[in-house]
PDB file of C-alpha atoms in Angstrom:
ATOM      1  CA  MET A1365     -56.128  -2.092  20.568  1.00 89.00           C
ATOM      2  CA  ASN A1366     -59.486  -2.872  19.001  1.00 96.00           C
ATOM      3  CA  TYR A1367     -61.346  -3.240  15.708  1.00 98.00           C
ATOM      4  CA  TRP A1368     -63.070  -0.127  14.373  1.00 98.00           C
ATOM      5  CA  TYR A1369     -66.136  -0.083  12.107  1.00 98.00           C
ATOM      6  CA  ILE A1370     -68.764   2.279  10.774  1.00 97.00           C
ATOM      7  CA  SER A1371     -72.303   0.906  10.781  1.00 97.00           C
ATOM      8  CA  LEU A1372     -74.641   2.286   8.132  1.00 96.00           C
ATOM      9  CA  SER A1373     -77.625   0.491   9.697  1.00 94.00           C
ATOM     10  CA  LYS A1374     -77.012   1.920  13.209  1.00 87.00           C
ATOM     11  CA  PHE A1375     -76.881  -1.664  14.550  1.00 92.00           C
ATOM     12  CA  TYR A1376     -73.738  -3.156  16.064  1.00 91.00           C
ATOM     13  CA  PRO A1377     -72.515  -6.624  17.145  1.00 91.00           C
ATOM     14  CA  LYS A1378     -73.768  -7.332  20.673  1.00 89.00           C
ATOM     15  CA  GLY A1379     -71.204  -8.842  23.023  1.00 90.00           C
ATOM     16  CA  LYS A1380     -68.254  -7.699  20.877  1.00 94.00           C
ATOM     17  CA  THR A1381     -68.787  -3.971  21.136  1.00 96.00           C
ATOM     18  CA  ARG A1382     -66.770  -1.874  23.547  1.00 96.00           C
ATOM     19  CA  GLN A1383     -68.434   1.396  22.601  1.00 96.00           C
ATOM     20  CA  ALA A1384     -70.754   2.818  19.976  1.00 96.00           C
ATOM     21  CA  GLN A1385     -71.008   6.504  19.112  1.00 96.00           C
ATOM     22  CA  LEU A1386     -74.225   7.454  17.368  1.00 95.00           C
ATOM     23  CA  LYS A1387     -73.816   9.995  14.597  1.00 92.00           C
ATOM     24  CA  LYS A1388     -76.479  11.515  12.359  1.00 92.00           C
ATOM     25  CA  LYS A1389     -76.070   9.089   9.421  1.00 93.00           C
ATOM     26  CA  PHE A1390     -73.982   6.249  10.896  1.00 95.00           C
ATOM     27  CA  THR A1391     -72.613   4.707  14.095  1.00 96.00           C
ATOM     28  CA  LEU A1392     -68.898   4.546  14.947  1.00 97.00           C
ATOM     29  CA  ILE A1393     -68.172   1.208  16.634  1.00 97.00           C
ATOM     30  CA  GLU A1394     -65.201  -0.062  18.649  1.00 98.00           C
ATOM     31  CA  CYS A1395     -65.152  -3.881  19.014  1.00 98.00           C
ATOM     32  CA  PHE A1396     -63.067  -6.255  21.134  1.00 96.00           C
ATOM     33  CA  ASN A1397     -63.197  -8.957  18.438  1.00 95.00           C
ATOM     34  CA  GLU A1398     -63.397  -8.871  14.665  1.00 96.00           C
ATOM     35  CA  ALA A1399     -66.930  -8.921  13.244  1.00 95.00           C
ATOM     36  CA  GLU A1400     -67.990 -12.049  11.379  1.00 95.00           C
ATOM     37  CA  PRO A1401     -68.934 -11.880   7.688  1.00 96.00           C
ATOM     38  CA  ARG A1402     -72.645 -12.331   8.425  1.00 96.00           C
ATOM     39  CA  GLU A1403     -72.510  -9.425  10.906  1.00 95.00           C
ATOM     40  CA  ILE A1404     -70.683  -7.259   8.382  1.00 96.00           C
ATOM     41  CA  ASP A1405     -73.367  -7.946   5.771  1.00 97.00           C
ATOM     42  CA  SER A1406     -76.457  -7.732   7.983  1.00 96.00           C
ATOM     43  CA  MET A1407     -75.360  -4.633   9.909  1.00 95.00           C
ATOM     44  CA  LYS A1408     -73.767  -2.890   6.900  1.00 96.00           C
ATOM     45  CA  LEU A1409     -70.401  -2.525   8.621  1.00 97.00           C
ATOM     46  CA  ILE A1410     -67.430  -0.760   7.028  1.00 97.00           C
ATOM     47  CA  TYR A1411     -64.048  -1.857   8.406  1.00 98.00           C
ATOM     48  CA  LEU A1412     -61.793   1.047   9.426  1.00 98.00           C
ATOM     49  CA  GLY A1413     -58.879  -0.882  10.899  1.00 98.00           C
ATOM     50  CA  PHE A1414     -57.283  -2.487  13.948  1.00 98.00           C
ATOM     51  CA  GLY A1415     -55.568  -0.372  16.571  1.00 97.00           C
ATOM     52  CA  PHE A1416     -56.255   2.794  18.488  1.00 97.00           C
ATOM     53  CA  PHE A1417     -58.676   5.360  17.084  1.00 96.00           C
ATOM     54  CA  ASP A1418     -55.951   7.992  16.783  1.00 96.00           C
ATOM     55  CA  CYS A1419     -53.760   5.756  14.561  1.00 97.00           C
ATOM     56  CA  ASP A1420     -53.166   7.328  11.141  1.00 98.00           C
ATOM     57  CA  HIS A1421     -54.660   4.480   9.072  1.00 97.00           C
ATOM     58  CA  ILE A1422     -57.881   4.440  11.122  1.00 98.00           C
ATOM     59  CA  GLN A1423     -58.199   8.241  11.011  1.00 98.00           C
ATOM     60  CA  ASN A1424     -57.634   8.258   7.229  1.00 98.00           C
ATOM     61  CA  ASN A1425     -60.280   5.568   6.661  1.00 98.00           C
ATOM     62  CA  TYR A1426     -62.725   7.246   9.054  1.00 98.00           C
ATOM     63  CA  ASN A1427     -62.362  10.648   7.385  1.00 97.00           C
ATOM     64  CA  LEU A1428     -62.708   9.133   3.910  1.00 96.00           C
ATOM     65  CA  HIS A1429     -65.885   7.203   4.726  1.00 96.00           C
ATOM     66  CA  GLN A1430     -67.366  10.006   6.818  1.00 94.00           C
ATOM     67  CA  ARG A1431     -67.093  12.415   3.867  1.00 93.00           C
ATOM     68  CA  ARG A1432     -68.600   9.842   1.498  1.00 93.00           C
ATOM     69  CA  ILE A1433     -71.530   9.124   3.808  1.00 91.00           C
ATOM     70  CA  GLU A1434     -72.285  12.763   4.584  1.00 86.00           C
ATOM     71  CA  HIS A1435     -72.145  13.761   0.910  1.00 86.00           C
ATOM     72  CA  GLY A1436     -74.256  10.793  -0.207  1.00 78.00           C
ATOM     73  CA  ASN A1437     -71.562   9.123  -2.337  1.00 62.00           C
ATOM     74  CA  SER A1438     -70.702   5.430  -2.126  1.00 53.00           C
TER      75      SER A1438
END
């Protein structure tokens, strides 16, 4: 189980990241540890949740933010 984030800046926390999947407008990030507030601010991270990627709450948050990003809405 890990922490999941979307990065709007395409940067991700070094040393905490298990994997990063580059998308057209954002990066999907899986981290071993929770990102610190300064990392969240500087890398424009959006928290999706803690658990496995196929968990309902993470999928719901991912789909919500993915639609917002791709349609240009905040």
